[in-house]
Amino acid sequence: MIIIAGRPGHGKSTLALDIMRSCSIKHEMASIIFSLEMSKSEIVMRLLSAEARVKLADMRSGRLSDQDWTKIARRMAEISSAPLYIDDSPNLTMTEIRAKARRLKQKTDLRMVVVDYLQLMTSGKRVESRQAEVGEFSRSLKLLAKELDVPVIALSQLNRGPEQRVDKTPQLSDLRESGNLEQDCDLAILINRPDANDRDHPRAGGAYLHLAKNRHGQTRTCTVAATLHMSSFRDLAREY
């Protein structure tokens, strides 16, 4: 199980969709996202923005040039034919997610599951605490990953801890309503965009992806270009 965590607006969904694009569009392997935050149309728009390299704001407003339309048309068929599944059903429960993932695994060679995001889920049951409820979600996703033998990527919010420290680097302890996330996950990627709190930061336009936990290897930090206006993160070497 993989956790991608960050503060609101730092690019959790964008990073998850980057991984899905690589899996399903580039390598033609089946993946599914259970989205409790964005609608299917919003996700498709972001996929098109990233693949066609067209500004998301222009797509939303309809202010597109002929060149933009041409780039979008070229990518539309490729995205439509990719084995990338989107489920934006409202009020999804963990039981429904597990059942739908199992059915898709039977129909296709499902290779990845994404849940966006944990704090929006509810069990519909009376629970001891919200932390205990999120902990139950975490254990269920861990079991699902093992049962289906696929990576399960769960998105999670960080609390305000990084904003209140001199060192803004996020830590695993900043996972909001974390339950057992820190213990259950095999990998944890924490997103830090310095310019989110300081527009004049010398690394403005960049982001740090902190591999804060790696059960099977070393931890490290990668620096990438945060091209969120085109719904993606990019390799710095390709951007500059």
Short mmCIF file of C-alpha atoms in Angstrom, two decimals:
data_model
loop_
_atom_site.label_atom_id
_atom_site.label_comp_id
_atom_site.label_asym_id
_atom_site.label_seq_id
_atom_site.Cartn_x
_atom_site.Cartn_y
_atom_site.Cartn_z
CA MET A 1 0.00 0.00 0.00
CA ILE A 2 1.25 3.44 -0.96
CA ILE A 3 0.29 6.71 0.71
CA ILE A 4 0.47 10.03 -1.16
CA ALA A 5 -0.08 12.88 1.29
CA GLY A 6 0.01 16.65 1.21
CA ARG A 7 -1.74 19.81 2.28
CA PRO A 8 -4.80 20.94 0.24
CA GLY A 9 -3.77 22.25 -3.17
CA HIS A 10 -0.28 20.77 -3.10
CA GLY A 11 -1.00 18.24 -5.87
CA LYS A 12 -2.01 14.90 -4.33
CA SER A 13 -4.55 14.10 -7.05
CA THR A 14 -2.21 15.41 -9.75
CA LEU A 15 0.60 13.08 -8.68
CA ALA A 16 -1.78 10.11 -8.49
CA LEU A 17 -3.09 10.86 -11.99
CA ASP A 18 0.51 11.17 -13.24
CA ILE A 19 1.11 7.61 -12.03
CA MET A 20 -2.15 6.40 -13.57
CA ARG A 21 -1.32 8.01 -16.92
CA SER A 22 1.99 6.17 -16.96
CA CYS A 23 0.31 2.90 -16.02
CA SER A 24 -2.70 2.96 -18.33
CA ILE A 25 -1.99 5.39 -21.18
CA LYS A 26 1.72 4.82 -21.66
CA HIS A 27 1.97 1.15 -20.67
CA GLU A 28 -1.64 0.07 -21.36
CA MET A 29 -2.12 -1.61 -17.97
CA ALA A 30 -5.51 -1.39 -16.27
CA SER A 31 -5.98 0.95 -13.32
CA ILE A 32 -8.96 2.42 -11.49
CA ILE A 33 -9.45 5.54 -9.40
CA PHE A 34 -12.22 5.77 -6.83
CA SER A 35 -12.71 9.52 -6.58
CA LEU A 36 -14.58 10.92 -3.62
CA GLU A 37 -13.46 14.49 -4.42
CA MET A 38 -13.49 15.10 -8.18
CA SER A 39 -16.14 14.21 -10.75
CA LYS A 40 -15.36 12.00 -13.72
CA SER A 41 -15.54 15.00 -16.06
CA GLU A 42 -13.00 16.92 -13.95
CA ILE A 43 -10.62 13.95 -13.94
CA VAL A 44 -10.91 13.53 -17.72
CA MET A 45 -10.25 17.25 -18.17
CA ARG A 46 -7.10 16.96 -16.05
CA LEU A 47 -5.94 13.92 -18.01
CA LEU A 48 -6.41 15.84 -21.27
CA SER A 49 -4.64 18.89 -19.86
CA ALA A 50 -1.63 16.82 -18.84
CA GLU A 51 -1.45 14.70 -21.99
CA ALA A 52 -2.04 17.55 -24.47
CA ARG A 53 -0.01 20.08 -22.46
CA VAL A 54 -2.89 22.56 -22.47
CA LYS A 55 -3.57 24.86 -19.51
CA LEU A 56 -6.34 23.54 -17.28
CA ALA A 57 -7.73 27.06 -16.73
CA ASP A 58 -8.10 27.55 -20.49
CA MET A 59 -9.94 24.24 -20.81
CA ARG A 60 -12.33 25.20 -18.01
CA SER A 61 -13.04 28.62 -19.51
CA GLY A 62 -13.21 27.40 -23.10
CA ARG A 63 -10.55 29.91 -24.19
CA LEU A 64 -8.69 27.48 -26.43
CA SER A 65 -6.69 28.27 -29.55
CA ASP A 66 -6.87 26.20 -32.72
CA GLN A 67 -3.53 24.70 -31.75
CA ASP A 68 -4.93 23.71 -28.34
CA TRP A 69 -7.93 22.01 -29.94
CA THR A 70 -5.63 20.12 -32.29
CA LYS A 71 -3.50 18.86 -29.40
CA ILE A 72 -6.59 17.83 -27.44
CA ALA A 73 -8.07 15.97 -30.42
CA ARG A 74 -4.84 14.03 -30.89
CA ARG A 75 -4.89 12.84 -27.28
CA MET A 76 -8.62 12.26 -26.87
CA ALA A 77 -8.72 8.92 -28.68
CA GLU A 78 -5.64 7.68 -26.86
CA ILE A 79 -7.14 8.49 -23.46
CA SER A 80 -10.55 7.05 -24.39
CA SER A 81 -9.05 3.72 -25.43
CA ALA A 82 -6.75 3.41 -22.40
CA PRO A 83 -7.74 0.87 -19.70
CA LEU A 84 -8.12 3.67 -17.16
CA TYR A 85 -11.32 3.37 -15.14
CA ILE A 86 -12.93 6.17 -13.13
CA ASP A 87 -15.55 5.64 -10.42
CA ASP A 88 -16.95 8.85 -8.97
CA SER A 89 -19.97 7.29 -7.26
CA PRO A 90 -21.09 9.44 -4.32
CA ASN A 91 -20.67 8.24 -0.74
CA LEU A 92 -18.49 5.27 -1.64
CA THR A 93 -17.89 2.90 1.25
CA MET A 94 -14.89 0.64 1.73
CA THR A 95 -17.13 -2.39 1.16
CA GLU A 96 -18.17 -1.01 -2.24
CA ILE A 97 -14.60 -0.16 -3.21
CA ARG A 98 -13.40 -3.66 -2.40
CA ALA A 99 -16.30 -5.29 -4.26
CA LYS A 100 -15.84 -3.13 -7.37
CA ALA A 101 -12.07 -3.67 -7.41
CA ARG A 102 -12.56 -7.45 -7.15
CA ARG A 103 -15.03 -7.46 -10.05
CA LEU A 104 -12.71 -5.39 -12.22
CA LYS A 105 -9.82 -7.72 -11.39
CA GLN A 106 -11.92 -10.63 -12.67
CA LYS A 107 -12.75 -8.80 -15.92
CA THR A 108 -9.36 -7.24 -16.61
CA ASP A 109 -5.77 -7.66 -15.56
CA LEU A 110 -6.12 -4.85 -13.00
CA ARG A 111 -2.70 -3.53 -12.03
CA MET A 112 -3.39 -0.54 -9.75
CA VAL A 113 -6.07 0.97 -7.50
CA VAL A 114 -6.22 4.63 -6.39
CA VAL A 115 -8.46 6.04 -3.66
CA ASP A 116 -8.85 9.85 -3.57
CA TYR A 117 -8.96 10.51 -0.68
CA LEU A 118 -9.18 8.75 2.69
CA GLN A 119 -10.52 11.60 4.82
CA LEU A 120 -13.62 11.86 2.59
CA MET A 121 -14.60 8.25 3.23
CA THR A 122 -17.15 7.16 5.78
CA SER A 123 -18.16 3.72 6.97
CA GLY A 124 -21.70 4.74 7.83
CA LYS A 125 -21.26 3.03 11.18
CA ARG A 126 -20.99 4.33 14.70
CA VAL A 127 -17.30 4.34 15.54
CA GLU A 128 -15.18 5.08 18.58
CA SER A 129 -13.36 7.94 16.85
CA ARG A 130 -12.57 9.32 13.42
CA GLN A 131 -8.98 8.13 13.88
CA ALA A 132 -10.20 4.59 14.51
CA GLU A 133 -12.41 4.76 11.41
CA VAL A 134 -9.54 5.90 9.17
CA GLY A 135 -7.40 3.18 10.73
CA GLU A 136 -10.00 0.61 9.66
CA PHE A 137 -9.92 1.99 6.11
CA SER A 138 -6.15 1.68 6.14
CA ARG A 139 -6.24 -1.98 7.19
CA SER A 140 -8.90 -2.76 4.59
CA LEU A 141 -6.84 -1.20 1.78
CA LYS A 142 -3.77 -3.10 2.96
CA LEU A 143 -5.73 -6.36 2.76
CA LEU A 144 -7.12 -5.40 -0.66
CA ALA A 145 -3.62 -4.81 -2.03
CA LYS A 146 -2.55 -8.22 -0.74
CA GLU A 147 -5.68 -10.00 -2.00
CA LEU A 148 -5.53 -8.56 -5.54
CA ASP A 149 -1.72 -8.47 -5.62
CA VAL A 150 -1.71 -4.90 -6.93
CA PRO A 151 -0.43 -1.60 -5.53
CA VAL A 152 -3.17 0.38 -3.81
CA ILE A 153 -2.48 4.12 -3.67
CA ALA A 154 -4.39 5.97 -0.97
CA LEU A 155 -4.38 9.77 -0.92
CA SER A 156 -4.41 11.49 2.44
CA GLN A 157 -4.35 15.03 3.80
CA LEU A 158 -1.61 16.31 6.06
CA ASN A 159 -2.52 18.41 9.08
CA ARG A 160 -1.23 21.95 9.60
CA GLY A 161 1.95 20.77 11.30
CA PRO A 162 4.34 21.76 8.46
CA GLU A 163 2.85 25.27 8.26
CA GLN A 164 3.47 25.84 11.96
CA ARG A 165 7.14 24.78 11.92
CA VAL A 166 10.18 26.76 10.85
CA ASP A 167 11.19 23.74 8.77
CA LYS A 168 8.20 23.22 6.47
CA THR A 169 9.28 19.70 5.51
CA PRO A 170 6.28 17.39 6.10
CA GLN A 171 6.65 14.40 8.37
CA LEU A 172 4.76 11.13 8.71
CA SER A 173 3.42 12.37 12.02
CA ASP A 174 1.57 15.10 10.08
CA LEU A 175 -0.85 12.60 8.53
CA ARG A 176 -4.31 13.86 9.38
CA GLU A 177 -6.62 11.47 11.25
CA SER A 178 -3.88 9.00 10.44
CA GLY A 179 -5.09 5.96 12.33
CA ASN A 180 -2.65 3.23 11.29
CA LEU A 181 -1.62 4.76 7.96
CA GLU A 182 1.98 5.24 9.01
CA GLN A 183 2.28 1.64 10.19
CA ASP A 184 0.24 -0.01 7.42
CA CYS A 185 1.76 1.62 4.35
CA ASP A 186 4.78 0.23 2.53
CA LEU A 187 5.63 3.53 0.86
CA ALA A 188 4.73 7.07 1.91
CA ILE A 189 5.24 10.03 -0.43
CA LEU A 190 4.80 13.44 1.18
CA ILE A 191 4.41 16.43 -1.16
CA ASN A 192 5.90 19.80 -0.28
CA ARG A 193 5.49 22.87 -2.50
CA PRO A 194 7.57 25.69 -0.97
CA ASP A 195 5.85 28.41 -3.00
CA ALA A 196 2.44 27.42 -1.62
CA ASN A 197 3.31 29.38 1.53
CA ASP A 198 5.97 31.70 0.10
CA ARG A 199 5.58 32.90 -3.49
CA ASP A 200 9.06 34.42 -3.40
CA HIS A 201 10.70 31.17 -2.33
CA PRO A 202 13.88 30.47 -4.37
CA ARG A 203 12.41 27.11 -5.39
CA ALA A 204 9.12 28.63 -6.60
CA GLY A 205 7.60 26.46 -9.31
CA GLY A 206 9.20 23.34 -7.89
CA ALA A 207 8.08 20.67 -5.46
CA TYR A 208 9.74 18.17 -3.19
CA LEU A 209 8.47 14.60 -3.17
CA HIS A 210 9.66 13.12 0.11
CA LEU A 211 9.76 9.33 0.17
CA ALA A 212 9.33 9.38 3.94
CA LYS A 213 8.83 5.63 4.30
CA ASN A 214 10.12 2.77 2.18
CA ARG A 215 9.62 -0.62 3.74
CA HIS A 216 11.91 -2.31 1.23
CA GLY A 217 14.59 0.30 0.64
CA GLN A 218 16.01 3.71 1.43
CA THR A 219 14.13 6.96 1.90
CA ARG A 220 14.98 9.94 -0.29
CA THR A 221 13.72 13.27 -1.64
CA CYS A 222 13.12 14.08 -5.32
CA THR A 223 12.82 17.60 -6.71
CA VAL A 224 10.34 18.03 -9.57
CA ALA A 225 8.70 20.85 -11.50
CA ALA A 226 5.15 21.53 -10.28
CA THR A 227 3.39 22.28 -13.57
CA LEU A 228 -0.02 22.13 -11.90
CA HIS A 229 -1.46 24.60 -14.42
CA MET A 230 -1.09 21.69 -16.84
CA SER A 231 -2.20 19.09 -14.30
CA SER A 232 1.16 17.40 -13.87
CA PHE A 233 4.50 17.18 -12.19
CA ARG A 234 7.51 17.03 -14.50
CA ASP A 235 11.08 15.86 -14.32
CA LEU A 236 13.20 18.95 -13.68
CA ALA A 237 15.80 17.78 -16.16
CA ARG A 238 13.19 18.00 -18.90
CA GLU A 239 11.84 21.35 -17.80
CA TYR A 240 15.05 23.33 -17.43
#
